Short mmCIF file of C-alpha atoms in Angstrom, two decimals:
data_model
loop_
_atom_site.label_atom_id
_atom_site.label_comp_id
_atom_site.label_asym_id
_atom_site.label_seq_id
_atom_site.Cartn_x
_atom_site.Cartn_y
_atom_site.Cartn_z
CA UNK A 1 -1.72 -11.67 56.44
CA UNK A 2 -4.55 -13.37 53.73
CA UNK A 3 -7.01 -15.93 54.41
CA UNK A 4 -8.69 -18.66 51.71
CA UNK A 5 -12.33 -20.28 53.29
CA UNK A 6 -13.86 -23.02 51.96
CA UNK A 7 -16.60 -25.79 52.76
CA UNK A 8 -16.99 -29.20 51.04
CA UNK A 9 -20.24 -28.29 51.97
CA UNK A 10 -23.43 -25.75 52.05
CA UNK A 11 -24.50 -27.51 55.29
CA UNK A 12 -24.09 -24.92 58.70
CA UNK A 13 -24.61 -27.24 61.95
CA UNK A 14 -23.81 -25.90 65.67
CA UNK A 15 -22.98 -24.53 68.68
CA UNK A 16 -21.60 -20.95 68.65
CA UNK A 17 -20.28 -18.91 71.74
CA UNK A 18 -21.16 -15.49 70.72
CA UNK A 19 -17.96 -12.85 72.01
CA UNK A 20 -19.00 -10.44 74.52
CA UNK A 21 -20.38 -6.73 73.65
CA UNK A 22 -17.44 -4.55 72.55
CA UNK A 23 -20.41 -1.81 72.59
CA UNK A 24 -21.48 -2.10 75.93
CA UNK A 25 -18.40 -2.86 77.67
CA UNK A 26 -16.71 -0.19 76.60
CA UNK A 27 -19.48 1.80 78.44
CA UNK A 28 -19.45 0.01 81.26
CA UNK A 29 -15.42 0.54 82.11
CA UNK A 30 -15.83 3.92 81.99
CA UNK A 31 -18.96 4.02 84.46
CA UNK A 32 -16.75 2.07 86.42
CA UNK A 33 -13.72 3.83 85.72
CA UNK A 34 -15.96 7.49 86.61
CA UNK A 35 -17.51 6.15 90.32
CA UNK A 36 -13.95 4.40 91.24
CA UNK A 37 -15.42 1.30 91.56
CA UNK A 38 -12.98 -1.69 91.69
CA UNK A 39 -16.08 -4.29 91.35
CA UNK A 40 -14.61 -6.94 88.35
CA UNK A 41 -16.87 -6.30 85.41
CA UNK A 42 -18.64 -10.30 84.72
CA UNK A 43 -18.44 -11.78 80.84
CA UNK A 44 -15.70 -8.49 79.48
CA UNK A 45 -15.34 -8.55 76.44
CA UNK A 46 -11.75 -9.31 74.97
CA UNK A 47 -11.44 -8.08 71.80
CA UNK A 48 -8.92 -4.81 70.76
CA UNK A 49 -11.42 -2.57 71.06
CA UNK A 50 -12.12 -2.63 74.74
CA UNK A 51 -8.27 -4.79 75.88
CA UNK A 52 -7.00 -1.09 74.63
CA UNK A 53 -9.75 0.80 76.99
CA UNK A 54 -9.52 -1.64 80.55
CA UNK A 55 -5.26 -0.73 79.58
CA UNK A 56 -5.82 2.97 79.20
CA UNK A 57 -8.45 3.18 82.94
CA UNK A 58 -6.01 1.13 85.61
CA UNK A 59 -2.54 2.89 82.92
CA UNK A 60 -0.45 5.29 85.17
CA UNK A 61 1.63 7.61 81.86
CA UNK A 62 -0.35 10.87 81.02
CA UNK A 63 -0.20 9.58 77.03
CA UNK A 64 -2.19 6.95 75.27
CA UNK A 65 -2.78 5.51 72.37
CA UNK A 66 -5.75 3.94 71.18
CA UNK A 67 -4.77 2.59 68.06
CA UNK A 68 -7.55 1.35 65.79
CA UNK A 69 -10.16 1.69 68.24
CA UNK A 70 -12.17 4.56 68.34
CA UNK A 71 -15.23 3.25 70.98
CA UNK A 72 -11.74 4.37 72.59
CA UNK A 73 -10.91 7.54 71.85
CA UNK A 74 -14.66 9.17 71.82
CA UNK A 75 -14.74 8.00 75.45
CA UNK A 76 -11.03 9.16 76.94
CA UNK A 77 -11.35 12.61 75.35
CA UNK A 78 -14.71 13.24 77.34
CA UNK A 79 -13.26 11.04 80.50
CA UNK A 80 -10.77 12.19 80.57
CA UNK A 81 -11.84 16.61 79.63
CA UNK A 82 -12.96 16.23 83.06
CA UNK A 83 -9.88 13.74 84.96
CA UNK A 84 -7.20 16.81 86.19
CA UNK A 85 -3.96 16.85 85.19
CA UNK A 86 -2.17 16.61 81.43
CA UNK A 87 -2.84 14.40 79.17
CA UNK A 88 -2.57 13.29 75.90
CA UNK A 89 -3.93 11.05 73.70
CA UNK A 90 -3.29 10.05 69.94
CA UNK A 91 -4.31 7.14 67.60
CA UNK A 92 -3.35 5.07 64.36
CA UNK A 93 -2.63 6.92 61.36
CA UNK A 94 -6.43 6.07 60.03
CA UNK A 95 -7.79 7.25 63.42
CA UNK A 96 -5.58 9.89 63.03
CA UNK A 97 -8.10 11.44 59.91
CA UNK A 98 -11.51 10.37 61.45
CA UNK A 99 -13.14 13.32 63.07
CA UNK A 100 -13.53 13.75 66.50
CA UNK A 101 -13.85 17.98 66.08
CA UNK A 102 -17.66 17.86 67.48
CA UNK A 103 -16.94 16.49 70.60
CA UNK A 104 -13.90 18.93 71.17
CA UNK A 105 -16.15 21.73 70.11
CA UNK A 106 -18.87 20.64 72.62
CA UNK A 107 -16.45 19.47 75.49
CA UNK A 108 -14.73 23.05 75.49
CA UNK A 109 -18.37 24.83 75.43
CA UNK A 110 -18.90 23.11 78.40
CA UNK A 111 -15.23 24.15 79.99
CA UNK A 112 -13.22 21.86 79.07
CA UNK A 113 -9.38 22.68 78.00
CA UNK A 114 -8.86 19.70 75.34
CA UNK A 115 -6.64 21.14 71.55
CA UNK A 116 -4.90 20.10 68.65
CA UNK A 117 -1.46 18.35 68.77
CA UNK A 118 -1.91 17.77 64.39
CA UNK A 119 -4.92 18.70 62.14
CA UNK A 120 -7.59 20.95 63.97
CA UNK A 121 -10.51 19.18 63.96
CA UNK A 122 -8.74 15.36 64.35
CA UNK A 123 -6.44 13.35 67.35
CA UNK A 124 -3.65 13.55 68.33
CA UNK A 125 -5.28 15.80 71.20
CA UNK A 126 -3.89 17.69 73.85
CA UNK A 127 -6.24 17.46 77.30
CA UNK A 128 -5.87 19.62 80.38
CA UNK A 129 -8.16 17.59 82.21
CA UNK A 130 -10.02 19.78 85.58
CA UNK A 131 -13.78 20.78 86.43
CA UNK A 132 -16.02 20.97 84.03
CA UNK A 133 -19.16 23.69 85.00
CA UNK A 134 -21.37 23.76 82.10
CA UNK A 135 -24.68 21.86 81.94
CA UNK A 136 -25.98 22.89 78.63
CA UNK A 137 -24.38 21.87 75.04
CA UNK A 138 -27.09 21.57 70.49
CA UNK A 139 -25.25 18.95 68.33
CA UNK A 140 -26.67 18.20 65.44
CA UNK A 141 -28.88 14.69 65.54
CA UNK A 142 -27.09 13.68 62.58
CA UNK A 143 -24.06 13.67 64.08
CA UNK A 144 -21.74 10.49 65.66
CA UNK A 145 -23.74 9.13 68.33
CA UNK A 146 -20.40 7.87 69.87
CA UNK A 147 -20.14 11.81 70.48
CA UNK A 148 -23.32 11.99 71.69
CA UNK A 149 -22.05 9.08 74.25
CA UNK A 150 -19.31 9.93 75.89
CA UNK A 151 -20.64 13.27 77.54
CA UNK A 152 -23.75 11.34 78.68
CA UNK A 153 -21.15 8.88 79.96
CA UNK A 154 -19.39 11.70 81.94
CA UNK A 155 -22.79 14.03 82.48
CA UNK A 156 -23.89 12.72 85.97
CA UNK A 157 -20.59 13.92 87.70
CA UNK A 158 -20.31 17.17 85.77
CA UNK A 159 -21.20 20.16 88.84
CA UNK A 160 -24.45 20.98 86.42
CA UNK A 161 -25.24 17.32 85.06
CA UNK A 162 -25.99 18.23 81.23
CA UNK A 163 -28.64 18.79 78.84
CA UNK A 164 -28.37 17.70 75.80
CA UNK A 165 -30.60 19.74 72.78
CA UNK A 166 -30.54 17.52 69.09
CA UNK A 167 -31.14 19.63 65.93
CA UNK A 168 -32.85 17.22 63.90
CA UNK A 169 -33.02 13.67 62.47
CA UNK A 170 -30.99 12.13 65.15
CA UNK A 171 -29.04 8.66 63.65
CA UNK A 172 -28.34 5.78 65.43
CA UNK A 173 -31.35 6.72 68.43
CA UNK A 174 -30.56 3.21 69.79
CA UNK A 175 -26.93 3.63 70.77
CA UNK A 176 -28.16 6.44 72.06
CA UNK A 177 -30.48 4.76 74.48
CA UNK A 178 -28.23 1.90 74.76
CA UNK A 179 -26.17 3.91 77.15
CA UNK A 180 -28.27 5.43 79.00
CA UNK A 181 -30.28 2.22 79.74
CA UNK A 182 -26.32 0.94 81.10
CA UNK A 183 -26.85 4.21 82.84
CA UNK A 184 -29.63 3.84 84.41
CA UNK A 185 -28.27 0.11 85.94
CA UNK A 186 -25.50 2.37 87.24
CA UNK A 187 -28.24 3.71 88.83
CA UNK A 188 -28.69 7.01 87.22
CA UNK A 189 -31.42 8.18 85.88
CA UNK A 190 -32.00 10.07 82.74
CA UNK A 191 -34.65 11.56 80.38
CA UNK A 192 -35.00 11.42 76.78
CA UNK A 193 -37.99 13.25 74.85
CA UNK A 194 -38.28 15.06 71.77
CA UNK A 195 -35.12 15.86 71.29
CA UNK A 196 -33.52 17.08 74.09
CA UNK A 197 -31.48 14.88 77.17
CA UNK A 198 -31.14 15.20 80.21
CA UNK A 199 -28.69 13.77 82.89
CA UNK A 200 -28.82 15.68 86.49
CA UNK A 201 -25.62 15.65 88.10
CA UNK A 202 -25.58 12.54 90.47
CA UNK A 203 -23.69 9.55 91.65
CA UNK A 204 -23.07 6.39 90.01
CA UNK A 205 -23.81 3.38 92.30
CA UNK A 206 -21.24 0.32 92.47
CA UNK A 207 -22.45 -3.11 91.44
CA UNK A 208 -21.44 -5.58 89.95
CA UNK A 209 -22.64 -5.97 86.59
CA UNK A 210 -22.14 -9.05 83.55
CA UNK A 211 -22.40 -7.80 79.64
CA UNK A 212 -24.39 -9.16 77.88
CA UNK A 213 -23.08 -10.93 73.80
CA UNK A 214 -22.83 -8.48 71.10
CA UNK A 215 -25.45 -8.82 68.73
CA UNK A 216 -23.59 -7.39 65.84
CA UNK A 217 -20.70 -10.23 65.78
CA UNK A 218 -23.67 -12.81 65.45
CA UNK A 219 -25.11 -10.20 62.72
CA UNK A 220 -22.55 -12.25 60.52
CA UNK A 221 -23.65 -15.89 61.83
CA UNK A 222 -27.78 -15.13 59.96
CA UNK A 223 -25.76 -14.49 57.01
CA UNK A 224 -23.80 -17.51 56.70
CA UNK A 225 -27.28 -19.25 56.97
CA UNK A 226 -29.31 -16.85 54.84
CA UNK A 227 -26.65 -18.85 52.41
CA UNK A 228 -25.90 -21.74 53.22
CA UNK A 229 -28.55 -24.74 51.19
CA UNK A 230 -29.19 -26.17 55.40
CA UNK A 231 -28.62 -25.47 58.61
CA UNK A 232 -29.40 -24.91 62.53
CA UNK A 233 -27.24 -23.10 64.70
CA UNK A 234 -27.28 -22.42 68.49
CA UNK A 235 -25.71 -19.50 69.25
CA UNK A 236 -25.18 -18.59 72.76
CA UNK A 237 -24.31 -15.62 74.73
CA UNK A 238 -27.77 -13.06 73.96
CA UNK A 239 -30.51 -11.62 75.17
CA UNK A 240 -33.89 -12.10 73.59
CA UNK A 241 -34.09 -8.23 75.36
CA UNK A 242 -31.54 -7.03 74.20
CA UNK A 243 -30.15 -2.65 74.69
CA UNK A 244 -28.34 -3.29 71.78
CA UNK A 245 -29.61 -1.91 68.57
CA UNK A 246 -28.79 -4.35 65.90
CA UNK A 247 -30.78 -6.98 67.83
CA UNK A 248 -33.28 -5.42 64.94
CA UNK A 249 -31.49 -7.74 62.88
CA UNK A 250 -34.00 -11.26 63.68
CA UNK A 251 -37.01 -9.30 61.55
CA UNK A 252 -34.27 -8.48 58.21
CA UNK A 253 -32.85 -11.75 58.45
CA UNK A 254 -36.32 -13.48 58.09
CA UNK A 255 -36.73 -12.40 54.97
CA UNK A 256 -33.75 -13.15 53.78
CA UNK A 257 -34.46 -17.02 54.62
CA UNK A 258 -33.92 -17.41 58.42
CA UNK A 259 -36.16 -18.45 60.97
CA UNK A 260 -35.14 -17.02 65.09
CA UNK A 261 -36.26 -19.53 67.47
CA UNK A 262 -35.11 -17.24 71.18
CA UNK A 263 -34.15 -20.23 74.85
CA UNK A 264 -33.34 -19.19 77.80
CA UNK A 265 -29.63 -18.36 77.10
CA UNK A 266 -30.08 -17.20 73.48
CA UNK A 267 -31.08 -19.25 69.97
CA UNK A 268 -31.11 -20.98 67.54
CA UNK A 269 -30.97 -19.66 64.02
CA UNK A 270 -32.27 -22.34 60.82
CA UNK A 271 -32.21 -21.81 56.77
CA UNK A 272 -35.78 -21.17 55.81
CA UNK A 273 -37.43 -20.78 51.95
CA UNK A 274 -37.03 -16.50 51.47
CA UNK A 275 -39.08 -15.20 48.31
CA UNK A 276 -37.80 -12.11 48.95
CA UNK A 277 -37.59 -9.74 45.49
CA UNK A 278 -35.85 -6.77 46.86
CA UNK A 279 -34.38 -5.81 50.56
CA UNK A 280 -35.45 -2.08 51.61
CA UNK A 281 -34.11 -0.18 54.36
CA UNK A 282 -33.67 2.13 56.31
CA UNK A 283 -30.20 1.33 58.86
CA UNK A 284 -30.25 4.25 61.04
CA UNK A 285 -30.53 2.33 63.57
CA UNK A 286 -28.27 -0.15 63.41
CA UNK A 287 -25.60 1.28 60.79
CA UNK A 288 -23.02 -1.49 61.41
CA UNK A 289 -24.56 -4.65 60.58
CA UNK A 290 -24.92 -2.00 56.22
CA UNK A 291 -21.84 -4.53 55.59
CA UNK A 292 -23.34 -7.96 56.22
CA UNK A 293 -26.65 -7.27 54.21
CA UNK A 294 -24.82 -5.49 51.70
CA UNK A 295 -22.20 -8.67 51.35
CA UNK A 296 -25.61 -11.22 52.01
CA UNK A 297 -27.67 -9.57 50.23
CA UNK A 298 -25.36 -9.94 46.53
CA UNK A 299 -24.35 -12.69 47.23
CA UNK A 300 -28.49 -13.60 47.50
CA UNK A 301 -29.22 -11.86 43.66
CA UNK A 302 -31.54 -9.49 45.65
CA UNK A 303 -31.13 -6.76 44.98
CA UNK A 304 -31.17 -3.97 47.54
CA UNK A 305 -31.89 0.06 48.83
CA UNK A 306 -30.19 1.52 51.49
CA UNK A 307 -30.30 3.90 53.69
CA UNK A 308 -29.82 5.73 56.97
CA UNK A 309 -25.68 5.42 56.45
CA UNK A 310 -24.60 7.99 56.95
CA UNK A 311 -22.00 7.63 59.42
CA UNK A 312 -20.64 4.84 57.67
CA UNK A 313 -18.01 7.01 56.04
CA UNK A 314 -15.79 8.00 59.13
CA UNK A 315 -16.38 4.69 60.32
CA UNK A 316 -12.56 2.93 60.44
CA UNK A 317 -12.75 3.29 57.09
CA UNK A 318 -15.50 5.15 54.49
CA UNK A 319 -18.09 1.62 54.21
CA UNK A 320 -19.62 2.87 51.52
CA UNK A 321 -16.98 2.83 49.40
CA UNK A 322 -15.20 -0.10 50.22
CA UNK A 323 -18.98 -1.95 49.28
CA UNK A 324 -18.26 -0.49 45.97
CA UNK A 325 -14.92 -1.92 45.18
CA UNK A 326 -14.79 -4.63 47.51
CA UNK A 327 -18.13 -6.15 45.83
CA UNK A 328 -16.92 -4.34 42.43
CA UNK A 329 -14.66 -7.81 42.95
CA UNK A 330 -17.12 -10.12 42.75
CA UNK A 331 -19.19 -9.02 39.69
CA UNK A 332 -21.59 -6.80 41.48
CA UNK A 333 -21.56 -2.71 40.44
CA UNK A 334 -22.57 -0.95 43.25
CA UNK A 335 -23.84 2.90 43.77
CA UNK A 336 -24.48 5.55 45.81
CA UNK A 337 -27.53 6.80 44.64
CA UNK A 338 -27.74 9.89 47.68
CA UNK A 339 -25.36 10.49 50.65
CA UNK A 340 -26.23 8.42 52.91
CA UNK A 341 -28.15 5.51 50.96
CA UNK A 342 -25.94 2.87 48.57
CA UNK A 343 -28.25 -0.15 46.64
CA UNK A 344 -27.61 -2.59 43.48
CA UNK A 345 -30.21 -3.42 41.33
CA UNK A 346 -29.23 -6.04 40.26
CA UNK A 347 -26.09 -5.21 37.25
CA UNK A 348 -23.59 -7.56 37.12
CA UNK A 349 -20.01 -6.98 35.70
CA UNK A 350 -17.80 -9.29 35.06
CA UNK A 351 -15.65 -10.96 38.00
CA UNK A 352 -12.54 -10.49 38.99
CA UNK A 353 -10.51 -13.66 37.65
CA UNK A 354 -8.35 -13.53 41.37
CA UNK A 355 -10.53 -11.82 44.51
CA UNK A 356 -8.41 -10.48 47.24
CA UNK A 357 -11.15 -8.78 49.12
CA UNK A 358 -8.88 -6.03 51.06
CA UNK A 359 -9.82 -4.94 54.59
CA UNK A 360 -9.27 -1.29 55.09
CA UNK A 361 -8.43 -2.24 58.20
CA UNK A 362 -11.38 -2.46 59.04
CA UNK A 363 -13.17 -6.05 60.84
CA UNK A 364 -16.20 -5.50 59.46
CA UNK A 365 -15.94 -5.81 56.53
CA UNK A 366 -13.29 -8.84 57.08
CA UNK A 367 -16.70 -10.74 59.07
CA UNK A 368 -18.99 -9.70 56.01
CA UNK A 369 -17.37 -11.58 53.34
CA UNK A 370 -16.57 -14.93 54.68
CA UNK A 371 -19.68 -16.05 53.79
CA UNK A 372 -17.76 -15.48 50.15
CA UNK A 373 -16.83 -19.22 51.06
CA UNK A 374 -20.21 -21.05 50.78
CA UNK A 375 -20.55 -19.12 46.47
CA UNK A 376 -16.82 -18.12 45.58
CA UNK A 377 -14.60 -21.08 47.62
CA UNK A 378 -10.74 -19.25 46.20
CA UNK A 379 -11.81 -15.90 47.02
CA UNK A 380 -8.89 -14.36 49.34
CA UNK A 381 -9.44 -12.19 52.76
CA UNK A 382 -6.22 -9.60 53.19
CA UNK A 383 -4.85 -9.02 56.59
CA UNK A 384 -7.84 -11.27 57.88
CA UNK A 385 -6.60 -10.62 61.84
CA UNK A 386 -8.28 -7.61 61.80
CA UNK A 387 -11.29 -9.46 63.50
CA UNK A 388 -9.75 -8.98 66.67
CA UNK A 389 -11.32 -6.18 67.28
CA UNK A 390 -14.49 -7.12 68.11
CA UNK A 391 -14.81 -11.48 67.37
CA UNK A 392 -10.73 -12.78 67.89
CA UNK A 393 -11.67 -16.26 68.08
CA UNK A 394 -13.84 -15.88 64.71
CA UNK A 395 -12.07 -17.69 62.54
CA UNK A 396 -11.82 -20.96 64.97
CA UNK A 397 -15.30 -20.75 65.38
CA UNK A 398 -15.33 -21.25 61.27
CA UNK A 399 -12.69 -24.14 61.60
CA UNK A 400 -14.90 -25.42 64.86
CA UNK A 401 -17.79 -25.79 62.05
CA UNK A 402 -16.11 -27.10 59.21
CA UNK A 403 -14.64 -24.36 57.44
CA UNK A 404 -11.64 -24.87 55.78
CA UNK A 405 -9.59 -21.62 57.40
CA UNK A 406 -5.70 -21.99 55.43
CA UNK A 407 -3.54 -18.47 55.24
CA UNK A 408 -2.27 -18.65 51.82
#
């Protein structure tokens, strides 16, 4: 399936009810399972990733397929390692290309029993769940924050608690802090000082939890507004003081011409003038927004140099390669100055005559490129339903705002 997206004018007005946070939903589901809580989770995300997690946690089989759900793969690897039983955890062909050795090695060093069924260091996994007694593990700080969060979520249930020592620069610290903040809401105390995190053995409290809106999903509406001729949108469901690191997008989009005004339940975003000549930013704490800002900056003709993108190559796809390839079809010549960096110096080449944006099974590619509709409405998005991974109503909401979304 393919979609073309267009709009008769470049005015953007209306109200958008944002999806609930996938990141928070999946953390809370694991915590509820660890505490044997049957309290309902209010505003739980209905995206594919969260549905996968929910279905597996309530399954009575011992073989689980997470599909493309990377968060589920990491969190369930840690969770199942301490649930007595014999488990098989697998995923899509792309999931089998995404490394998980760092997490498996860490868990095995703590006493877990996990082995590989196919390629060493990659899913699928055979997990023999047992009592884990180890109390200290060392990881590189630039490893995926999901590995660290997976360990933290089970930490208070381990016999000796857990101390994690991080070596070098800590990538995506905001996601680690989000995990610890959510754990604290469930009554678990922790210490995060310098390069060490310590969680003592303690019990999660059973509480009625409400999941907030998703800042990552909200980012695409800022991008649309930055490219609109004029407009004002109300985004419903975001907290001003959010645990989500992606809430840091507000001052960055201010530079690209979007004004943000908070209210009790959400915020208004409005088009404003921008005099930004070049966007230089370190995305270490919100790498998932790199695609949004790369596409938006190019379409606005603003050169950029982004750093802190070390984890982008092990996401749903190699996002650095994907951005260089797909923006290249639109005539933007991007390059990778160094590992974990992406830049566009303003260099242009001839655009492809017919443009089909490949999404690489990556929901963020589809949504990041949707604002192209304001610049070249003949562009086609391939595999648009991939957005179900995090934002099932994305295309429907575009239509409600006056966009024509047509199947090709």
